């Protein structure tokens, strides 16, 4: 509990998390506003979460990675390990705090996007009724939280901001969808890529236009995909923790 | 009490610390002296569990740093004043440190007062001068009111006022019965700060003694002799002592016999002397002499 408080003080006593949060909210909700305004006729629910699940998530991943890499950059990680020699608990506490904030941001952006679409296009049927619809909107927070764990793990492993950010952005925004271009094998591989699975969890079925992995032959259910995504995140974190424990600070 | 036993750290083929054994006692300021690259910082990082030793062991009151429950209440360290987030205020920096070891947050104000940073506590640490950063680092080290304190080159880059402040501060800490371990590459600095010395070079122990003893052993007295018959005099003296030429002043530097003996020898051999002056060896020279073998980066 103390360690969570420590990480909270650390995170909120610098400016970058505020900036990243603001940027993520503006980008996520802003994109929905643009889509909603440009759409003639009713806005489908599936359109409201493109900003949150495809764009703002990148900013949140960057924020999560930066929370770690700045500690290495300014050597405060050494101060941290002096104060808390048990590196695993120190880093797990940081992961929990960052993931929690990412999750909270995800919910704010998801429901904010939904709300702004409702305001811009009051006649659209944006009611959230079915479990698929709930997953599509409220699930964004879960995806952000788990994505943040991946970002923290990458940050611990790489230790420098530029490298970690590049890896995360290329991976999340480009690499996984590019693999789909590989003839035949591409979509089979995609079924096991973590961020594609995260999108699968958010999808409402074939009618949702934001499905990045169209045609992907998923072997898992939507919740199964989320579990898989979380599994990858935890595995990466464990590797990062082991490495951090072994190497010189 | 800090105890190192055959402590070693190798980076590839570099033996940064090589089978180093020493003891740091409480109630005294112990200087950790060695030229640049001798392994002082590496040793301190190992004491604090930041770096894992390649071999050997180092303990604080019988425990590894990592075993300490609330380490900041036992050991305070200032290894580098820059280990602070530049966009975090001094107060926030100390606040999270305090929180991590369940130290009451009222202590933050106290240590800021002690080091004289209360006025600028709300300012970002990135804008601090070196002296202020150093004070913030010391505030962090004092936060848990620890028995053991480690400082790595705390006076580096400070002005005379700052140096004096830190020196007096360390004496006060030692007088309170704490273990104070402070590194430096300047013997002249250490001679005014430390009561005991641990001297290392190239990662190996050169000496562990009291500062007084070290200086007495290290500084050898020499005699400066000037004579119009320098060549003849050198020949005479060489039989009794070590004679070196000081090419700058054109005099001879004699080591091993006293000024009185030199005068007598000169008179016996009818050599005129223009100068006969005993010299006290300088601390830095002595130190360089001792560590010459082990200086990592020789200037050419
Ligand atoms: N992380 C590292 N990787 C490789 N070599 C290192 C590392 N850290 C230190 N060294 C080497 O170990 C040796 C000792 O370095 P250290 O910093 O401990 O010396 P020092 O006595 O603190 O010197 P200074 O007075 O310059 O601070 C040096 O040769 C240095 O180059
Ligand atoms: Mg050093």
Coordinates of C-alpha atoms and ligand atoms in Angstrom, one line a residue:
Chain A
X1 CA 0.0 0.0 0.0
X2 CA 2.8 2.4 0.9
X3 CA 4.6 1.6 -2.3
X4 CA 1.4 2.5 -4.3
X5 CA 1.3 5.8 -2.5
X6 CA 5.0 6.4 -3.3
X7 CA 4.5 5.7 -7.0
X8 CA 1.4 7.9 -7.0
X9 CA 3.4 10.8 -5.5
X10 CA 6.2 10.3 -8.0
X11 CA 3.9 10.2 -11.0
X12 CA 1.8 13.2 -10.1
X13 CA 4.7 15.4 -9.0
X14 CA 5.9 15.8 -12.6
X15 CA 4.1 17.3 -15.5
X16 CA 4.3 14.7 -18.3
X17 CA 1.5 12.5 -17.1
X18 CA -0.9 15.5 -17.1
X19 CA 0.2 16.4 -20.6
X20 CA -0.1 12.9 -21.9
X21 CA -3.6 12.4 -20.3
X22 CA -4.8 15.7 -21.8
X23 CA -3.4 14.8 -25.2
X24 CA -5.0 11.3 -25.1
X25 CA -8.4 12.7 -24.1
X26 CA -8.3 15.4 -26.8
X27 CA -7.2 13.0 -29.5
X28 CA -9.6 10.2 -28.6
X29 CA -12.7 12.3 -28.1
X30 CA -11.7 14.8 -30.8
X31 CA -11.5 12.1 -33.5
X32 CA -15.0 10.8 -32.6
X33 CA -16.3 14.4 -32.8
X34 CA -14.8 14.8 -36.3
X35 CA -16.3 11.4 -37.4
X36 CA -19.7 12.2 -35.9
X37 CA -19.8 15.6 -37.5
X38 CA -18.8 14.3 -40.9
X39 CA -21.2 11.5 -40.9
X40 CA -24.5 12.0 -42.7
X41 CA -27.3 10.1 -41.1
X42 CA -27.1 8.2 -37.9
X43 CA -23.7 7.5 -36.2
X44 CA -23.3 3.8 -35.3
X45 CA -21.9 2.9 -31.9
X46 CA -19.0 1.2 -33.6
X47 CA -17.8 4.5 -34.9
X48 CA -17.5 6.1 -31.5
X49 CA -14.5 4.1 -30.3
X50 CA -12.1 4.4 -33.2
X51 CA -10.4 7.3 -31.6
X52 CA -10.1 5.6 -28.2
X53 CA -9.1 2.1 -29.4
X54 CA -6.8 3.1 -32.4
X55 CA -5.4 6.5 -31.7
X56 CA -5.5 7.6 -28.0
X57 CA -4.2 4.2 -26.9
X58 CA -0.9 5.0 -28.5
X59 CA -0.5 8.2 -26.3
X60 CA -1.4 6.2 -23.2
X61 CA 1.2 3.5 -24.0
X62 CA 3.8 6.3 -24.4
X63 CA 2.8 7.8 -21.1
X64 CA 3.1 4.4 -19.4
X65 CA 6.6 3.8 -20.9
X66 CA 7.8 7.3 -20.0
X67 CA 6.8 6.7 -16.4
X68 CA 9.6 4.1 -16.3
X69 CA 12.1 5.4 -18.8
X70 CA 12.4 8.9 -17.1
X71 CA 13.4 7.1 -13.9
X72 CA 16.3 5.6 -15.8
X73 CA 17.1 8.7 -17.7
X74 CA 17.4 10.8 -14.5
X75 CA 18.7 8.0 -12.4
X76 CA 15.9 8.3 -10.0
X77 CA 15.5 4.6 -10.4
X78 CA 18.6 4.3 -8.2
X79 CA 17.1 6.5 -5.6
X80 CA 14.0 4.3 -5.8
X81 CA 16.0 1.1 -5.4
X82 CA 17.9 2.7 -2.4
X83 CA 14.6 3.4 -0.8
X84 CA 13.0 0.1 -1.8
X85 CA 15.8 -2.5 -2.3
X86 CA 13.1 -5.1 -3.2
X87 CA 13.1 -4.1 -6.9
X88 CA 10.3 -6.4 -7.8
X89 CA 7.8 -4.8 -5.4
X90 CA 8.9 -1.3 -6.3
X91 CA 8.4 -2.0 -10.0
X92 CA 5.1 -3.9 -9.5
X93 CA 3.8 -1.0 -7.5
X94 CA 4.7 1.3 -10.4
X95 CA 3.0 -1.0 -12.9
X96 CA -0.2 -1.1 -10.8
X97 CA -0.4 2.6 -10.4
X98 CA 0.3 3.3 -14.1
X99 CA -2.1 0.6 -15.3
X100 CA -4.8 1.9 -13.0
X101 CA -4.5 5.4 -14.4
X102 CA -4.4 4.1 -17.9
X103 CA -7.6 2.1 -17.2
X104 CA -9.3 5.2 -15.8
X105 CA -8.2 7.3 -18.8
X106 CA -9.6 4.5 -21.1
X107 CA -13.0 4.8 -19.5
X108 CA -13.0 8.6 -19.6
X109 CA -12.1 8.6 -23.3
X110 CA -14.5 5.8 -24.2
X111 CA -17.5 7.3 -22.5
X112 CA -16.4 10.8 -23.4
X113 CA -16.3 9.8 -27.1
X114 CA -19.7 8.1 -26.8
X115 CA -21.1 11.2 -25.1
X116 CA -19.7 13.6 -27.7
X117 CA -21.2 11.5 -30.5
X118 CA -24.5 11.6 -28.7
X119 CA -24.3 15.4 -28.4
X120 CA -23.3 16.0 -32.0
X121 CA -25.8 13.5 -33.4
X122 CA -28.7 13.3 -31.0
X123 CA -30.9 11.3 -33.3
X124 CA -28.4 8.4 -33.5
X125 CA -29.2 5.2 -31.7
X126 CA -26.2 5.0 -29.4
X127 CA -27.8 3.1 -26.6
X128 CA -25.6 0.6 -24.9
X129 CA -27.7 -2.5 -24.3
X130 CA -26.1 -5.8 -25.3
X131 CA -23.1 -7.3 -23.6
X132 CA -21.2 -6.8 -26.9
X133 CA -22.0 -3.1 -26.8
X134 CA -20.9 -2.8 -23.2
X135 CA -17.6 -4.6 -24.0
X136 CA -17.1 -2.3 -27.0
X137 CA -17.3 0.9 -24.9
X138 CA -16.4 -0.1 -21.3
X139 CA -13.8 -2.6 -22.4
X140 CA -11.5 0.2 -23.6
X141 CA -10.3 0.8 -20.1
X142 CA -9.3 -2.8 -19.7
X143 CA -7.4 -2.7 -22.9
X144 CA -5.6 0.5 -21.8
X145 CA -4.7 -1.0 -18.4
X146 CA -3.2 -4.2 -19.9
X147 CA -1.5 -2.2 -22.7
X148 CA 0.1 0.0 -20.0
X149 CA 1.5 -3.2 -18.4
X150 CA 3.1 -4.0 -21.7
X151 CA 4.5 -0.5 -22.1
X152 CA 5.9 -0.5 -18.5
X153 CA 7.6 -3.9 -19.2
X154 CA 9.1 -2.6 -22.4
X155 CA 10.3 0.6 -20.6
X156 CA 12.0 -1.5 -17.9
X157 CA 13.7 -3.7 -20.5
X158 CA 14.8 -0.9 -22.9
X159 CA 15.5 1.8 -20.2
X160 CA 15.4 4.7 -22.7
X161 CA 12.5 6.8 -23.8
X162 CA 13.2 6.9 -27.6
X163 CA 13.7 3.2 -27.9
X164 CA 10.7 2.2 -25.8
X165 CA 8.4 4.6 -27.6
X166 CA 9.6 3.5 -31.0
X167 CA 9.1 -0.1 -30.2
X168 CA 5.6 0.4 -28.8
X169 CA 4.4 2.6 -31.6
X170 CA 5.7 0.5 -34.4
X171 CA 4.4 -2.6 -32.7
X172 CA 0.9 -1.4 -31.8
X173 CA 0.2 0.9 -34.7
X174 CA 2.0 -0.8 -37.6
X175 CA 3.6 -4.2 -37.2
X176 CA 0.6 -6.2 -36.2
X177 CA -1.6 -5.0 -39.0
X178 CA 1.1 -5.2 -41.6
X179 CA 1.6 -8.9 -40.8
X180 CA -1.9 -9.4 -42.2
X181 CA -0.5 -8.5 -45.7
X182 CA 1.5 -11.7 -45.7
X183 CA -0.5 -14.0 -48.0
X184 CA -2.4 -16.8 -46.3
X185 CA -0.2 -17.2 -43.2
X186 CA -0.6 -13.5 -42.3
X187 CA -4.1 -13.8 -40.8
X188 CA -3.2 -17.0 -39.1
X189 CA -0.3 -15.3 -37.3
X190 CA -2.5 -12.3 -36.5
X191 CA -4.9 -14.5 -34.6
X192 CA -2.1 -14.7 -32.0
X193 CA -0.9 -11.1 -31.9
X194 CA -1.6 -9.3 -28.7
X195 CA -3.0 -6.0 -29.9
X196 CA -5.0 -7.7 -32.6
X197 CA -6.5 -9.8 -29.8
X198 CA -7.2 -6.7 -27.8
X199 CA -9.2 -5.3 -30.7
X200 CA -11.0 -8.6 -31.1
X201 CA -12.1 -8.2 -27.5
X202 CA -13.5 -4.7 -28.3
X203 CA -15.2 -5.8 -31.5
X204 CA -19.0 -6.2 -31.7
X205 CA -18.9 -8.7 -34.5
X206 CA -18.8 -8.4 -38.2
X207 CA -20.7 -5.2 -38.4
X208 CA -18.1 -3.1 -36.6
X209 CA -16.1 -1.1 -39.0
X210 CA -13.1 -0.5 -36.8
X211 CA -12.0 -4.1 -36.7
X212 CA -8.3 -3.9 -37.5
X213 CA -8.0 -7.6 -38.2
X214 CA -10.8 -8.1 -40.7
X215 CA -10.7 -11.7 -41.9
X216 CA -8.6 -12.8 -39.0
X217 CA -9.6 -16.3 -38.0
X218 CA -9.6 -16.0 -34.2
X219 CA -9.3 -19.2 -32.2
X220 CA -10.4 -17.5 -29.0
X221 CA -13.6 -15.9 -27.8
X222 CA -13.7 -12.2 -27.2
X223 CA -13.0 -12.6 -23.5
X224 CA -10.5 -15.3 -24.4
X225 CA -8.7 -12.8 -26.5
X226 CA -8.6 -10.4 -23.6
X227 CA -7.2 -13.1 -21.4
X228 CA -4.6 -13.9 -24.0
X229 CA -3.6 -10.1 -24.3
X230 CA -3.3 -10.0 -20.5
X231 CA -1.2 -13.2 -20.5
X232 CA 1.2 -11.7 -22.9
X233 CA 1.4 -8.5 -20.8
X234 CA 2.1 -10.5 -17.6
X235 CA 4.7 -12.6 -19.3
X236 CA 6.5 -9.6 -20.6
X237 CA 6.4 -8.0 -17.1
X238 CA 7.8 -11.1 -15.5
X239 CA 10.7 -11.1 -17.9
X240 CA 11.3 -7.4 -17.3
X241 CA 11.2 -7.9 -13.5
X242 CA 13.7 -10.7 -13.6
X243 CA 16.0 -8.7 -15.8
X244 CA 15.7 -5.6 -13.6
X245 CA 16.5 -7.7 -10.5
X246 CA 19.6 -9.2 -12.1
X247 CA 21.3 -6.3 -13.7
X248 CA 23.2 -3.4 -12.0
X249 CA 21.0 -0.4 -11.4
Chain B
X1 CA 29.9 -0.4 10.9
X2 CA 30.5 -1.3 7.3
X3 CA 32.5 -4.5 6.6
X4 CA 33.8 -5.5 3.2
X5 CA 35.4 -8.9 2.7
X6 CA 37.3 -9.6 -0.5
X7 CA 34.9 -7.5 -2.4
X8 CA 35.3 -7.6 -6.2
X9 CA 33.6 -6.1 -9.2
X10 CA 34.7 -6.9 -12.7
X11 CA 33.4 -5.2 -15.8
X12 CA 34.6 -7.5 -18.6
X13 CA 38.4 -7.5 -18.2
X14 CA 38.4 -4.3 -16.0
X15 CA 38.8 -5.1 -12.4
X16 CA 37.1 -2.1 -11.0
X17 CA 37.2 -3.4 -7.5
X18 CA 39.7 -6.2 -6.7
X19 CA 39.5 -8.3 -3.5
X20 CA 39.0 -5.2 -1.4
X21 CA 38.6 -5.8 2.4
X22 CA 38.0 -3.0 4.9
X23 CA 36.1 -1.9 7.9
X24 CA 34.4 1.4 8.5
X25 CA 33.9 2.2 12.3
X26 CA 31.1 4.2 13.9
X27 CA 31.7 7.6 15.5
X28 CA 34.4 8.6 13.1
X29 CA 34.6 10.1 9.6
X30 CA 36.3 7.6 7.4
X31 CA 37.8 8.8 4.2
X32 CA 37.7 6.6 1.1
X33 CA 40.6 7.9 -0.9
X34 CA 41.8 6.9 -4.4
X35 CA 42.6 8.5 -7.7
X36 CA 40.0 8.8 -10.5
X37 CA 38.8 5.4 -11.6
X38 CA 40.1 3.6 -8.5
X39 CA 36.8 2.0 -7.8
X40 CA 35.3 4.2 -5.1
X41 CA 31.9 4.8 -6.6
X42 CA 31.7 1.2 -7.6
X43 CA 32.4 0.1 -4.1
X44 CA 29.8 2.4 -2.7
X45 CA 27.2 1.1 -5.2
X46 CA 27.9 -2.4 -4.0
X47 CA 27.6 -1.4 -0.4
X48 CA 24.1 -0.1 -1.2
X49 CA 23.1 -3.1 -3.2
X50 CA 22.8 -1.2 -6.5
X51 CA 25.5 -3.3 -8.1
X52 CA 26.0 -7.0 -7.5
X53 CA 29.6 -7.9 -6.5
X54 CA 31.4 -10.3 -8.8
X55 CA 32.9 -11.8 -5.7
X56 CA 33.2 -11.2 -2.0
X57 CA 30.7 -9.6 0.4
X58 CA 29.9 -6.3 2.0
X59 CA 27.6 -5.9 5.0
X60 CA 26.2 -3.1 7.1
X61 CA 26.0 -4.1 10.8
X62 CA 26.1 -7.7 9.6
X63 CA 23.3 -7.3 7.0
X64 CA 23.2 -6.9 3.3
X65 CA 21.6 -3.6 2.2
X66 CA 18.8 -5.5 0.5
X67 CA 17.9 -7.2 3.8
X68 CA 17.2 -3.9 5.6
X69 CA 13.6 -3.4 6.4
X70 CA 13.4 0.4 6.1
X71 CA 16.8 1.1 4.6
X72 CA 16.7 4.9 4.7
X73 CA 16.3 4.7 8.5
X74 CA 19.5 2.8 8.8
X75 CA 21.7 4.0 5.9
X76 CA 21.7 7.4 4.2
X77 CA 23.5 7.9 1.0
X78 CA 24.5 10.6 -1.4
X79 CA 26.1 9.0 -4.4
X80 CA 25.2 11.6 -7.0
X81 CA 23.3 14.8 -6.4
X82 CA 21.8 14.6 -9.8
X83 CA 19.7 11.5 -9.1
X84 CA 16.6 13.7 -8.9
X85 CA 13.9 14.4 -11.4
X86 CA 14.5 17.9 -12.7
X87 CA 10.8 18.7 -13.0
X88 CA 10.0 17.6 -9.4
X89 CA 10.2 20.0 -6.6
X90 CA 12.7 19.4 -3.8
X91 CA 9.8 18.9 -1.3
X92 CA 8.0 16.3 -3.6
X93 CA 11.3 14.5 -4.0
X94 CA 11.8 14.2 -0.3
X95 CA 8.1 13.4 0.2
X96 CA 8.1 10.3 -1.9
X97 CA 11.4 9.2 -0.3
X98 CA 9.9 9.6 3.1
X99 CA 6.7 7.8 2.2
X100 CA 8.6 4.8 0.9
X101 CA 10.2 4.2 4.3
X102 CA 7.2 5.2 6.4
X103 CA 9.0 8.2 7.6
X104 CA 6.6 10.9 8.9
X105 CA 6.2 13.7 6.3
X106 CA 6.9 16.3 9.0
X107 CA 10.5 15.1 8.8
X108 CA 10.7 16.5 5.2
X109 CA 10.4 20.0 6.5
X110 CA 13.0 19.3 9.2
X111 CA 15.7 18.1 6.9
X112 CA 15.0 20.9 4.5
X113 CA 15.6 23.3 7.4
X114 CA 18.8 21.5 8.4
X115 CA 20.3 21.9 4.9
X116 CA 19.0 25.3 4.4
X117 CA 16.7 24.7 1.5
X118 CA 13.3 25.6 3.1
X119 CA 13.0 28.7 1.0
X120 CA 13.3 26.9 -2.3
X121 CA 11.6 23.7 -1.3
X122 CA 8.7 24.2 -3.8
X123 CA 11.1 24.9 -6.7
X124 CA 12.0 22.2 -9.3
X125 CA 15.3 20.5 -8.5
X126 CA 16.4 20.9 -12.1
X127 CA 17.0 24.6 -11.6
X128 CA 19.2 24.1 -8.5
X129 CA 22.9 25.0 -8.5
X130 CA 25.4 22.3 -7.8
X131 CA 25.6 23.4 -4.2
X132 CA 21.9 23.3 -3.8
X133 CA 21.6 19.9 -5.4
X134 CA 24.3 18.7 -3.1
X135 CA 22.3 20.0 -0.1
X136 CA 19.1 18.3 -1.4
X137 CA 21.0 15.1 -1.7
X138 CA 22.2 15.4 1.9
X139 CA 18.7 16.2 3.0
X140 CA 17.6 12.9 1.4
X141 CA 20.4 11.0 3.1
X142 CA 19.4 12.5 6.5
X143 CA 15.7 11.8 6.0
X144 CA 15.6 8.6 8.0
X145 CA 18.0 9.8 10.7
X146 CA 20.3 6.9 9.8
X147 CA 23.3 5.6 11.8
X148 CA 25.4 5.1 8.7
X149 CA 26.1 7.7 6.1
X150 CA 27.8 7.4 2.7
X151 CA 28.9 10.3 0.6
X152 CA 30.5 10.0 -2.8
X153 CA 32.7 13.0 -3.5
X154 CA 30.3 15.4 -1.8
X155 CA 32.5 18.5 -2.2
X156 CA 33.2 18.0 -5.9
X157 CA 32.6 21.3 -7.6
X158 CA 31.5 23.2 -4.5
X159 CA 32.8 26.6 -3.5
X160 CA 34.9 27.0 -0.4
X161 CA 31.9 28.0 1.7
X162 CA 30.0 24.9 0.6
X163 CA 33.1 22.7 1.2
X164 CA 33.4 24.1 4.8
X165 CA 29.8 23.5 5.4
X166 CA 29.9 19.9 4.4
X167 CA 33.1 19.3 6.3
X168 CA 31.7 20.6 9.5
X169 CA 28.5 18.8 8.9
X170 CA 30.2 15.5 8.6
X171 CA 32.1 16.0 11.8
X172 CA 28.9 16.8 13.6
X173 CA 27.4 13.5 12.2
X174 CA 30.4 11.5 13.4
X175 CA 30.3 13.2 16.8
X176 CA 26.8 12.1 17.2
X177 CA 28.2 8.5 17.0
X178 CA 27.2 7.8 13.4
X179 CA 29.3 6.0 10.8
X180 CA 30.4 8.4 8.2
X181 CA 32.1 7.1 5.0
X182 CA 33.1 9.7 2.5
X183 CA 35.1 9.4 -0.7
X184 CA 37.4 11.8 -2.4
X185 CA 40.4 11.8 -4.7
X186 CA 42.1 14.6 -2.8
X187 CA 44.3 13.8 0.2
X188 CA 44.4 17.4 1.2
X189 CA 40.7 17.5 1.4
X190 CA 40.5 14.2 3.3
X191 CA 43.3 15.3 5.7
X192 CA 40.9 18.0 7.0
X193 CA 37.8 15.9 7.0
X194 CA 38.6 12.3 7.9
X195 CA 40.0 10.7 11.0
X196 CA 40.5 7.4 9.4
X197 CA 41.5 6.6 5.8
X198 CA 40.9 3.7 3.5
X199 CA 43.2 4.3 0.5
X200 CA 42.7 2.3 -2.7
X201 CA 44.2 2.3 -6.2
X202 CA 43.1 0.3 -9.2
X203 CA 40.5 -1.4 -7.1
X204 CA 43.0 -2.7 -4.5
X205 CA 43.6 -1.7 -0.9
X206 CA 46.7 0.4 -0.4
X207 CA 46.3 1.4 3.2
X208 CA 43.8 1.4 6.0
X209 CA 45.0 3.6 8.9
X210 CA 44.4 6.8 10.7
X211 CA 44.8 9.9 8.6
X212 CA 47.6 11.1 10.9
X213 CA 49.5 7.9 10.5
X214 CA 49.0 7.8 6.8
X215 CA 50.4 11.3 6.4
X216 CA 53.3 10.7 8.6
X217 CA 54.2 7.6 6.7
X218 CA 53.6 9.0 3.3
X219 CA 55.3 12.4 3.5
X220 CA 59.1 12.1 3.4
X221 CA 61.2 15.0 4.3
X222 CA 63.7 16.2 1.7
X223 CA 66.4 18.8 1.7
X224 CA 66.9 21.3 -1.1
X225 CA 70.6 22.1 -1.7
X226 CA 72.0 24.7 -4.1
X227 CA 75.7 24.9 -4.9
X228 CA 78.0 26.3 -7.6
X229 CA 79.7 22.8 -7.5
X230 CA 76.5 20.9 -8.0
X231 CA 78.1 18.0 -9.9
X232 CA 80.8 17.4 -7.2
X233 CA 78.2 17.7 -4.4
X234 CA 75.9 15.3 -6.1
X235 CA 78.7 12.7 -6.2
X236 CA 79.5 13.2 -2.5
X237 CA 75.8 13.0 -1.4
X238 CA 74.9 10.1 -3.7
X239 CA 77.0 7.8 -1.5
X240 CA 74.7 8.6 1.5
X241 CA 71.3 9.5 0.1
X242 CA 69.0 9.7 -2.9
X243 CA 69.7 12.8 -5.0
X244 CA 67.5 14.1 -7.7
X245 CA 68.0 17.2 -9.9
X246 CA 65.4 19.9 -9.8
X247 CA 65.9 21.2 -13.3
X248 CA 63.7 24.2 -12.8
X249 CA 65.7 25.8 -10.0
X250 CA 69.0 24.1 -10.8
X251 CA 69.1 22.7 -7.2
X252 CA 69.5 19.2 -5.8
X253 CA 66.7 17.5 -3.9
X254 CA 68.2 15.2 -1.3
X255 CA 66.2 12.5 0.4
X256 CA 67.5 10.2 3.2
X257 CA 69.8 12.4 5.2
X258 CA 69.3 15.6 7.3
X259 CA 70.2 19.1 6.4
X260 CA 72.8 19.0 9.2
X261 CA 74.5 16.0 7.8
X262 CA 74.6 17.6 4.3
X263 CA 76.2 20.7 5.7
X264 CA 78.8 18.7 7.5
X265 CA 79.6 16.6 4.4
X266 CA 79.9 19.8 2.3
X267 CA 82.3 21.3 4.8
X268 CA 84.4 18.2 4.9
X269 CA 84.7 18.3 1.1
X270 CA 85.1 22.0 0.9
X271 CA 82.0 22.6 -1.2
X272 CA 80.3 26.0 -1.1
X273 CA 76.6 25.9 -0.4
X274 CA 74.2 28.7 -1.5
X275 CA 71.1 27.1 -0.1
X276 CA 70.4 24.4 2.3
X277 CA 66.7 24.2 3.1
X278 CA 64.7 21.3 4.6
X279 CA 61.3 20.7 2.8
X280 CA 58.2 19.2 4.1
X281 CA 56.7 16.7 1.6
X282 CA 53.4 17.9 0.3
X283 CA 50.4 15.8 0.9
X284 CA 49.4 15.5 -2.7
X285 CA 52.9 14.6 -3.8
X286 CA 53.0 11.9 -1.2
X287 CA 49.6 10.6 -2.2
X288 CA 50.6 10.6 -5.9
X289 CA 53.8 8.7 -4.9
X290 CA 51.8 6.1 -3.1
X291 CA 49.2 5.6 -5.8
X292 CA 51.4 6.2 -8.8
X293 CA 51.7 2.5 -9.5
X294 CA 47.9 2.2 -9.6
X295 CA 46.8 5.4 -11.3
X296 CA 44.4 4.3 -14.0
X297 CA 44.7 7.2 -16.4
X298 CA 48.3 8.5 -16.5
X299 CA 48.7 11.9 -18.0
X300 CA 51.4 11.7 -20.7
Ligands
LIG1 N1 29.1 0.3 -15.5 C1 30.4 0.2 -15.8 N2 30.8 -0.5 -16.9 C2 32.1 -0.7 -17.2 N3 33.1 -0.2 -16.5 C3 32.8 0.5 -15.4 C4 31.5 0.8 -15.0 N4 31.5 1.5 -13.9 C5 32.8 1.7 -13.6 N5 33.6 1.2 -14.5 C6 35.0 1.2 -14.5 O1 35.5 0.8 -13.2 C7 36.6 1.6 -12.7 C8 36.2 2.2 -11.4 O2 35.3 3.2 -11.6 P1 34.7 4.1 -10.4 O3 33.7 5.0 -11.0 O4 34.2 3.2 -9.3 O5 35.9 4.9 -9.9 P2 36.0 6.1 -8.9 O6 37.1 5.7 -7.9 O7 34.7 6.4 -8.4 O8 36.5 7.3 -9.8 P3 36.2 8.8 -9.8 O9 37.2 9.4 -8.8 O10 36.5 9.3 -11.2 O11 34.8 9.0 -9.4 C9 36.9 2.5 -13.9 O12 37.9 2.0 -14.6 C10 35.6 2.6 -14.7 O13 35.9 2.8 -16.0
LIG2 MG1 33.4 8.1 -8.5

